[in-house]
Amino acid sequence: DAGVIQSPRHEVTEMGQEVTLRCKPISGHDYLFWYRQTMMRGLELLIYFNNNVPIDDSGMPEDRFSAKMPNASFSTLKIQPSEPRDSAVYFCASSLGPRETQYFGPGTRLLVL
Amino acid sequence: GQQLNQSPQSMFIQEGEDVSMNCTSSSIFNTWLWYKQDPGEGPVLLIALYKAGELTSNGRLTAQFGITRKDSFLNISASIPSDVGIYFCAGQGVDNFNKFYFGSGTKLNVKP
C-alpha cells in the first residue's frame, strides 16, 4: 500500500486566502484524523472521521476551519480565511479501528504570510 | 484534557550509547504508542503497547507499558546515527478510544 497520501506537501499563501489541504487514507481504514503540529503546541488533534462521518471536531480552532470526507478515500481540511497563526504542519492519519494504531501521512507545510 | 509529560526534551549522545526516554500521564491510558519523526516527514510508528506491564521489542528498541497505566518508556540500545530524530509517545485515554494524546517529543542527536 502507498500509505497515507497528502497534498500539497508545501503551501505558501497570503493572509485572507482560502487554503485546502487534501488527504487520501490507507485503503480499508475506517478512521481518518487531521492533526496540526507547531513548535509551541506540538501535535494537536483537530478532527476525526469514522466511516466518513465527523465524530469529534472539538479540536478545530475556530469557524475558519472546516473538514469534509465525501467518500472513504478522500478528505479535505479547509481554512478560510487563512491567518499567519495558521502556519504549521498539518498531518492526516488513518487507522483500521478505534484501538488500532494510526498511520501518518508526510504532512503539508503551510506558511501564511 | 489529558496531559502527557515526555522527557527528556532533547538528548545528545555518542554513537553506540544506550538511550532511555519516558512519558508520564496524569490519567490512565489503555494504549501507549511510540513514534519517530524524521525531518520533513510524518511520525512513523515504532512500537504499540496494549496491556499494563507489557514489554515489547522491535530490533534495538524496547518499550514498556507501565504497571500503573500512567507511564511508558522507550529504550534504544547501541544507538546509530540514523536514530537521529524526534521521538513521540502517544496515549489513548479510557474516555475516548478514538483520541490519542501526544507528548511534546524527545529530540535525539547522535554523534558519530
PDB file of C-alpha atoms in Angstrom:
ATOM      1  CA  ASP A   1       0.000   0.000   0.000  1.00  0.00           C
ATOM      2  CA  ALA A   2       1.166   3.542  -0.712  1.00  0.00           C
ATOM      3  CA  GLY A   3       0.367   4.746   2.778  1.00  0.00           C
ATOM      4  CA  VAL A   4      -1.483   7.921   3.616  1.00  0.00           C
ATOM      5  CA  ILE A   5      -1.127  10.470   0.822  1.00  0.00           C
ATOM      6  CA  GLN A   6      -1.323  14.202   1.414  1.00  0.00           C
ATOM      7  CA  SER A   7      -1.224  17.121  -0.965  1.00  0.00           C
ATOM      8  CA  PRO A   8       0.192  19.594  -1.396  1.00  0.00           C
ATOM      9  CA  ARG A   9       3.414  18.923   0.527  1.00  0.00           C
ATOM     10  CA  HIS A  10       4.084  22.661   0.822  1.00  0.00           C
ATOM     11  CA  GLU A  11       1.760  25.630   0.612  1.00  0.00           C
ATOM     12  CA  VAL A  12       2.625  29.298   0.839  1.00  0.00           C
ATOM     13  CA  THR A  13      -0.263  31.722   0.764  1.00  0.00           C
ATOM     14  CA  GLU A  14      -1.182  35.206   1.776  1.00  0.00           C
ATOM     15  CA  MET A  15      -3.322  36.119   4.710  1.00  0.00           C
ATOM     16  CA  GLY A  16      -7.003  36.075   3.834  1.00  0.00           C
ATOM     17  CA  GLN A  17      -6.713  33.439   1.128  1.00  0.00           C
ATOM     18  CA  GLU A  18      -8.513  30.118   1.209  1.00  0.00           C
ATOM     19  CA  VAL A  19      -6.363  27.039   1.755  1.00  0.00           C
ATOM     20  CA  THR A  20      -7.422  23.472   1.009  1.00  0.00           C
ATOM     21  CA  LEU A  21      -5.423  20.504   2.204  1.00  0.00           C
ATOM     22  CA  ARG A  22      -6.103  17.031   0.849  1.00  0.00           C
ATOM     23  CA  CYS A  23      -5.734  13.528   2.206  1.00  0.00           C
ATOM     24  CA  LYS A  24      -6.148  10.014   0.886  1.00  0.00           C
ATOM     25  CA  PRO A  25      -6.204   7.468   3.710  1.00  0.00           C
ATOM     26  CA  ILE A  26      -4.930   3.913   3.515  1.00  0.00           C
ATOM     27  CA  SER A  27      -7.477   1.772   1.722  1.00  0.00           C
ATOM     28  CA  GLY A  28      -9.725  -0.071   4.136  1.00  0.00           C
ATOM     29  CA  HIS A  29      -9.064   2.236   7.083  1.00  0.00           C
ATOM     30  CA  ASP A  30     -12.341   3.408   8.602  1.00  0.00           C
ATOM     31  CA  TYR A  31     -10.861   6.208  10.714  1.00  0.00           C
ATOM     32  CA  LEU A  32      -9.274   9.394   9.468  1.00  0.00           C
ATOM     33  CA  PHE A  33      -7.645  12.048  11.617  1.00  0.00           C
ATOM     34  CA  TRP A  34      -6.420  15.579  10.978  1.00  0.00           C
ATOM     35  CA  TYR A  35      -3.604  16.894  13.191  1.00  0.00           C
ATOM     36  CA  ARG A  36      -1.712  20.161  13.378  1.00  0.00           C
ATOM     37  CA  GLN A  37       1.894  20.352  14.547  1.00  0.00           C
ATOM     38  CA  THR A  38       3.609  23.512  15.765  1.00  0.00           C
ATOM     39  CA  MET A  39       6.699  24.122  17.841  1.00  0.00           C
ATOM     40  CA  MET A  40       4.660  25.732  20.580  1.00  0.00           C
ATOM     41  CA  ARG A  41       1.810  23.252  20.890  1.00  0.00           C
ATOM     42  CA  GLY A  42       3.202  20.022  19.443  1.00  0.00           C
ATOM     43  CA  LEU A  43       0.771  17.626  17.786  1.00  0.00           C
ATOM     44  CA  GLU A  44      -2.885  18.521  18.231  1.00  0.00           C
ATOM     45  CA  LEU A  45      -5.868  16.532  17.028  1.00  0.00           C
ATOM     46  CA  LEU A  46      -8.211  18.772  15.055  1.00  0.00           C
ATOM     47  CA  ILE A  47     -10.956  16.398  13.957  1.00  0.00           C
ATOM     48  CA  TYR A  48     -11.543  12.748  13.163  1.00  0.00           C
ATOM     49  CA  PHE A  49     -13.954  10.793  10.998  1.00  0.00           C
ATOM     50  CA  ASN A  50     -15.370   7.290  11.274  1.00  0.00           C
ATOM     51  CA  ASN A  51     -16.816   5.854   8.061  1.00  0.00           C
ATOM     52  CA  ASN A  52     -16.774   9.344   6.512  1.00  0.00           C
ATOM     53  CA  VAL A  53     -18.768  10.873   9.366  1.00  0.00           C
ATOM     54  CA  PRO A  54     -17.157  13.567  11.554  1.00  0.00           C
ATOM     55  CA  ILE A  55     -17.162  12.259  15.115  1.00  0.00           C
ATOM     56  CA  ASP A  56     -15.249  14.811  17.155  1.00  0.00           C
ATOM     57  CA  ASP A  57     -14.319  18.266  15.914  1.00  0.00           C
ATOM     58  CA  SER A  58     -13.620  19.755  19.327  1.00  0.00           C
ATOM     59  CA  GLY A  59     -10.016  20.369  18.325  1.00  0.00           C
ATOM     60  CA  MET A  60     -10.891  22.601  15.379  1.00  0.00           C
ATOM     61  CA  PRO A  61      -9.555  26.034  16.349  1.00  0.00           C
ATOM     62  CA  GLU A  62     -12.423  28.167  15.071  1.00  0.00           C
ATOM     63  CA  ASP A  63     -15.040  28.549  12.395  1.00  0.00           C
ATOM     64  CA  ARG A  64     -12.440  29.370   9.803  1.00  0.00           C
ATOM     65  CA  PHE A  65     -11.523  25.690   9.797  1.00  0.00           C
ATOM     66  CA  SER A  66     -13.726  23.047   8.186  1.00  0.00           C
ATOM     67  CA  ALA A  67     -13.186  19.440   7.181  1.00  0.00           C
ATOM     68  CA  LYS A  68     -15.080  17.087   4.924  1.00  0.00           C
ATOM     69  CA  MET A  69     -14.889  13.463   3.927  1.00  0.00           C
ATOM     70  CA  PRO A  70     -17.123  12.960   0.876  1.00  0.00           C
ATOM     71  CA  ASN A  71     -16.050   9.337   0.471  1.00  0.00           C
ATOM     72  CA  ALA A  72     -13.876   6.671   2.074  1.00  0.00           C
ATOM     73  CA  SER A  73     -10.800   7.595   0.059  1.00  0.00           C
ATOM     74  CA  PHE A  74     -10.699  11.375   0.300  1.00  0.00           C
ATOM     75  CA  SER A  75     -10.816  14.127   2.888  1.00  0.00           C
ATOM     76  CA  THR A  76     -10.171  17.857   2.848  1.00  0.00           C
ATOM     77  CA  LEU A  77      -9.265  20.386   5.510  1.00  0.00           C
ATOM     78  CA  LYS A  78     -10.107  23.936   4.543  1.00  0.00           C
ATOM     79  CA  ILE A  79      -9.057  27.201   6.133  1.00  0.00           C
ATOM     80  CA  GLN A  80     -10.961  30.278   5.059  1.00  0.00           C
ATOM     81  CA  PRO A  81      -9.774  32.961   5.520  1.00  0.00           C
ATOM     82  CA  SER A  82      -6.234  31.935   6.451  1.00  0.00           C
ATOM     83  CA  GLU A  83      -4.174  33.843   9.023  1.00  0.00           C
ATOM     84  CA  PRO A  84      -0.436  33.855   9.787  1.00  0.00           C
ATOM     85  CA  ARG A  85      -1.038  31.969  13.057  1.00  0.00           C
ATOM     86  CA  ASP A  86      -2.359  29.050  10.994  1.00  0.00           C
ATOM     87  CA  SER A  87       1.175  28.395   9.765  1.00  0.00           C
ATOM     88  CA  ALA A  88       2.023  24.850  10.815  1.00  0.00           C
ATOM     89  CA  VAL A  89       2.459  21.330   9.533  1.00  0.00           C
ATOM     90  CA  TYR A  90      -0.870  19.594   9.009  1.00  0.00           C
ATOM     91  CA  PHE A  91      -0.927  15.818   9.166  1.00  0.00           C
ATOM     92  CA  CYS A  92      -3.552  13.353   8.113  1.00  0.00           C
ATOM     93  CA  ALA A  93      -3.579   9.889   9.671  1.00  0.00           C
ATOM     94  CA  SER A  94      -5.755   6.811   9.258  1.00  0.00           C
ATOM     95  CA  SER A  95      -6.411   3.629  11.193  1.00  0.00           C
ATOM     96  CA  LEU A  96      -8.409   0.420  10.916  1.00  0.00           C
ATOM     97  CA  GLY A  97     -10.289   0.852  14.137  1.00  0.00           C
ATOM     98  CA  PRO A  98     -10.572   2.771  17.409  1.00  0.00           C
ATOM     99  CA  ARG A  99      -7.824   0.856  19.143  1.00  0.00           C
ATOM    100  CA  GLU A 100      -5.670   0.372  16.082  1.00  0.00           C
ATOM    101  CA  THR A 101      -2.559   2.415  15.534  1.00  0.00           C
ATOM    102  CA  GLN A 102      -2.662   5.481  13.353  1.00  0.00           C
ATOM    103  CA  TYR A 103      -0.520   5.779  10.257  1.00  0.00           C
ATOM    104  CA  PHE A 104       0.532   9.287   9.346  1.00  0.00           C
ATOM    105  CA  GLY A 105       0.954  10.949   6.001  1.00  0.00           C
ATOM    106  CA  PRO A 106       4.019  13.074   5.188  1.00  0.00           C
ATOM    107  CA  GLY A 107       2.239  16.290   6.134  1.00  0.00           C
ATOM    108  CA  THR A 108       1.520  19.612   4.443  1.00  0.00           C
ATOM    109  CA  ARG A 109       3.727  22.512   5.455  1.00  0.00           C
ATOM    110  CA  LEU A 110       1.594  25.642   5.432  1.00  0.00           C
ATOM    111  CA  LEU A 111       3.010  29.123   5.594  1.00  0.00           C
ATOM    112  CA  VAL A 112       0.594  32.035   5.703  1.00  0.00           C
ATOM    113  CA  LEU A 113       2.255  35.361   5.064  1.00  0.00           C
TER     114      LEU A 113
ATOM    115  CA  GLY B   1      -7.869  17.314  28.994  1.00  0.00           C
ATOM    116  CA  GLN B   2      -5.193  14.650  29.130  1.00  0.00           C
ATOM    117  CA  GLN B   3      -1.661  15.730  29.967  1.00  0.00           C
ATOM    118  CA  LEU B   4       1.374  13.847  28.729  1.00  0.00           C
ATOM    119  CA  ASN B   5       4.808  14.727  30.028  1.00  0.00           C
ATOM    120  CA  GLN B   6       7.656  13.452  27.911  1.00  0.00           C
ATOM    121  CA  SER B   7      11.287  13.624  28.971  1.00  0.00           C
ATOM    122  CA  PRO B   8      13.934  14.462  28.279  1.00  0.00           C
ATOM    123  CA  GLN B   9      13.195  17.220  25.796  1.00  0.00           C
ATOM    124  CA  SER B  10      16.434  16.575  23.956  1.00  0.00           C
ATOM    125  CA  MET B  11      19.461  14.329  24.167  1.00  0.00           C
ATOM    126  CA  PHE B  12      22.974  14.477  22.756  1.00  0.00           C
ATOM    127  CA  ILE B  13      24.714  11.124  22.815  1.00  0.00           C
ATOM    128  CA  GLN B  14      27.633   9.322  21.273  1.00  0.00           C
ATOM    129  CA  GLU B  15      27.105   6.585  18.733  1.00  0.00           C
ATOM    130  CA  GLY B  16      26.942   3.219  20.497  1.00  0.00           C
ATOM    131  CA  GLU B  17      25.379   4.558  23.686  1.00  0.00           C
ATOM    132  CA  ASP B  18      22.035   3.392  25.007  1.00  0.00           C
ATOM    133  CA  VAL B  19      19.139   5.841  25.231  1.00  0.00           C
ATOM    134  CA  SER B  20      16.135   5.981  27.500  1.00  0.00           C
ATOM    135  CA  MET B  21      13.143   8.297  27.348  1.00  0.00           C
ATOM    136  CA  ASN B  22       9.781   8.198  29.067  1.00  0.00           C
ATOM    137  CA  CYS B  23       6.291   9.560  29.201  1.00  0.00           C
ATOM    138  CA  THR B  24       4.007  10.039  32.152  1.00  0.00           C
ATOM    139  CA  SER B  25       0.348  10.856  32.214  1.00  0.00           C
ATOM    140  CA  SER B  26      -1.993  12.411  34.716  1.00  0.00           C
ATOM    141  CA  SER B  27      -4.621   9.848  33.688  1.00  0.00           C
ATOM    142  CA  ILE B  28      -4.825   6.149  32.965  1.00  0.00           C
ATOM    143  CA  PHE B  29      -4.240   5.099  29.379  1.00  0.00           C
ATOM    144  CA  ASN B  30      -5.386   1.994  27.516  1.00  0.00           C
ATOM    145  CA  THR B  31      -2.738   2.118  24.835  1.00  0.00           C
ATOM    146  CA  TRP B  32       0.722   3.571  24.501  1.00  0.00           C
ATOM    147  CA  LEU B  33       2.404   4.176  21.178  1.00  0.00           C
ATOM    148  CA  TRP B  34       5.898   5.314  20.323  1.00  0.00           C
ATOM    149  CA  TYR B  35       6.569   7.160  17.066  1.00  0.00           C
ATOM    150  CA  LYS B  36       9.674   8.525  15.394  1.00  0.00           C
ATOM    151  CA  GLN B  37       9.578  11.599  13.190  1.00  0.00           C
ATOM    152  CA  ASP B  38      12.358  12.389  10.744  1.00  0.00           C
ATOM    153  CA  PRO B  39      12.809  15.970   9.499  1.00  0.00           C
ATOM    154  CA  GLY B  40      10.202  16.845   6.887  1.00  0.00           C
ATOM    155  CA  GLU B  41       8.236  13.637   7.383  1.00  0.00           C
ATOM    156  CA  GLY B  42       5.243  12.425   9.342  1.00  0.00           C
ATOM    157  CA  PRO B  43       5.550  10.325  12.505  1.00  0.00           C
ATOM    158  CA  VAL B  44       6.195   6.644  11.897  1.00  0.00           C
ATOM    159  CA  LEU B  45       5.015   4.038  14.379  1.00  0.00           C
ATOM    160  CA  LEU B  46       7.788   2.186  16.205  1.00  0.00           C
ATOM    161  CA  ILE B  47       6.066   0.175  18.927  1.00  0.00           C
ATOM    162  CA  ALA B  48       2.492  -0.253  20.175  1.00  0.00           C
ATOM    163  CA  LEU B  49       1.635  -1.385  23.714  1.00  0.00           C
ATOM    164  CA  TYR B  50      -1.845  -2.543  24.740  1.00  0.00           C
ATOM    165  CA  LYS B  51      -1.546  -4.069  28.218  1.00  0.00           C
ATOM    166  CA  ALA B  52      -0.214  -2.830  31.533  1.00  0.00           C
ATOM    167  CA  GLY B  53       3.191  -4.362  32.162  1.00  0.00           C
ATOM    168  CA  GLU B  54       3.673  -5.272  28.508  1.00  0.00           C
ATOM    169  CA  LEU B  55       7.274  -5.200  27.340  1.00  0.00           C
ATOM    170  CA  THR B  56       7.803  -5.180  23.586  1.00  0.00           C
ATOM    171  CA  SER B  57      10.920  -5.083  21.429  1.00  0.00           C
ATOM    172  CA  ASN B  58      11.476  -4.037  17.868  1.00  0.00           C
ATOM    173  CA  GLY B  59      15.094  -4.598  16.934  1.00  0.00           C
ATOM    174  CA  ARG B  60      17.211  -2.320  19.136  1.00  0.00           C
ATOM    175  CA  LEU B  61      14.101  -0.659  20.530  1.00  0.00           C
ATOM    176  CA  THR B  62      12.310  -1.787  23.670  1.00  0.00           C
ATOM    177  CA  ALA B  63       9.236  -0.184  25.177  1.00  0.00           C
ATOM    178  CA  GLN B  64       7.158  -0.923  28.242  1.00  0.00           C
ATOM    179  CA  PHE B  65       3.615  -0.088  29.316  1.00  0.00           C
ATOM    180  CA  GLY B  66       3.836   0.897  32.977  1.00  0.00           C
ATOM    181  CA  ILE B  67       2.006  -1.132  35.608  1.00  0.00           C
ATOM    182  CA  THR B  68       0.133   1.942  36.819  1.00  0.00           C
ATOM    183  CA  ARG B  69      -1.034   2.573  33.198  1.00  0.00           C
ATOM    184  CA  LYS B  70       0.161   6.131  33.607  1.00  0.00           C
ATOM    185  CA  ASP B  71       3.626   5.810  32.116  1.00  0.00           C
ATOM    186  CA  SER B  72       5.735   4.230  29.428  1.00  0.00           C
ATOM    187  CA  PHE B  73       9.386   4.184  28.491  1.00  0.00           C
ATOM    188  CA  LEU B  74      11.330   3.629  25.296  1.00  0.00           C
ATOM    189  CA  ASN B  75      14.900   2.361  25.250  1.00  0.00           C
ATOM    190  CA  ILE B  76      17.236   2.350  22.264  1.00  0.00           C
ATOM    191  CA  SER B  77      20.316   0.203  22.585  1.00  0.00           C
ATOM    192  CA  ALA B  78      23.610   0.764  20.779  1.00  0.00           C
ATOM    193  CA  SER B  79      22.481   3.961  19.079  1.00  0.00           C
ATOM    194  CA  ILE B  80      23.494   4.699  15.493  1.00  0.00           C
ATOM    195  CA  PRO B  81      23.450   7.961  13.511  1.00  0.00           C
ATOM    196  CA  SER B  82      20.175   7.093  11.751  1.00  0.00           C
ATOM    197  CA  ASP B  83      18.424   7.044  15.146  1.00  0.00           C
ATOM    198  CA  VAL B  84      18.504  10.840  14.972  1.00  0.00           C
ATOM    199  CA  GLY B  85      15.025  12.322  15.009  1.00  0.00           C
ATOM    200  CA  ILE B  86      12.187  13.258  17.308  1.00  0.00           C
ATOM    201  CA  TYR B  87      10.504  10.507  19.300  1.00  0.00           C
ATOM    202  CA  PHE B  88       6.911  10.938  20.398  1.00  0.00           C
ATOM    203  CA  CYS B  89       4.851   8.986  22.840  1.00  0.00           C
ATOM    204  CA  ALA B  90       1.106   8.852  22.381  1.00  0.00           C
ATOM    205  CA  GLY B  91      -1.524   7.564  24.744  1.00  0.00           C
ATOM    206  CA  GLN B  92      -5.123   6.571  24.270  1.00  0.00           C
ATOM    207  CA  GLY B  93      -7.371   7.547  27.137  1.00  0.00           C
ATOM    208  CA  VAL B  94     -10.126   5.454  28.655  1.00  0.00           C
ATOM    209  CA  ASP B  95     -12.736   8.103  27.960  1.00  0.00           C
ATOM    210  CA  ASN B  96     -12.423   8.157  24.204  1.00  0.00           C
ATOM    211  CA  PHE B  97     -10.947   5.252  22.282  1.00  0.00           C
ATOM    212  CA  ASN B  98     -10.532   7.313  19.181  1.00  0.00           C
ATOM    213  CA  LYS B  99      -8.412  10.040  20.655  1.00  0.00           C
ATOM    214  CA  PHE B 100      -4.666   9.795  21.069  1.00  0.00           C
ATOM    215  CA  TYR B 101      -2.771  12.403  23.038  1.00  0.00           C
ATOM    216  CA  PHE B 102       0.805  13.137  22.062  1.00  0.00           C
ATOM    217  CA  GLY B 103       3.810  14.022  24.171  1.00  0.00           C
ATOM    218  CA  SER B 104       5.923  17.020  23.234  1.00  0.00           C
ATOM    219  CA  GLY B 105       8.693  14.837  21.827  1.00  0.00           C
ATOM    220  CA  THR B 106      12.287  13.924  22.634  1.00  0.00           C
ATOM    221  CA  LYS B 107      14.819  15.198  20.139  1.00  0.00           C
ATOM    222  CA  LEU B 108      17.679  12.727  19.797  1.00  0.00           C
ATOM    223  CA  ASN B 109      21.057  13.713  18.419  1.00  0.00           C
ATOM    224  CA  VAL B 110      23.686  11.020  17.857  1.00  0.00           C
ATOM    225  CA  LYS B 111      27.314  11.937  17.284  1.00  0.00           C
ATOM    226  CA  PRO B 112      29.214   9.512  15.077  1.00  0.00           C
TER     227      PRO B 112
END
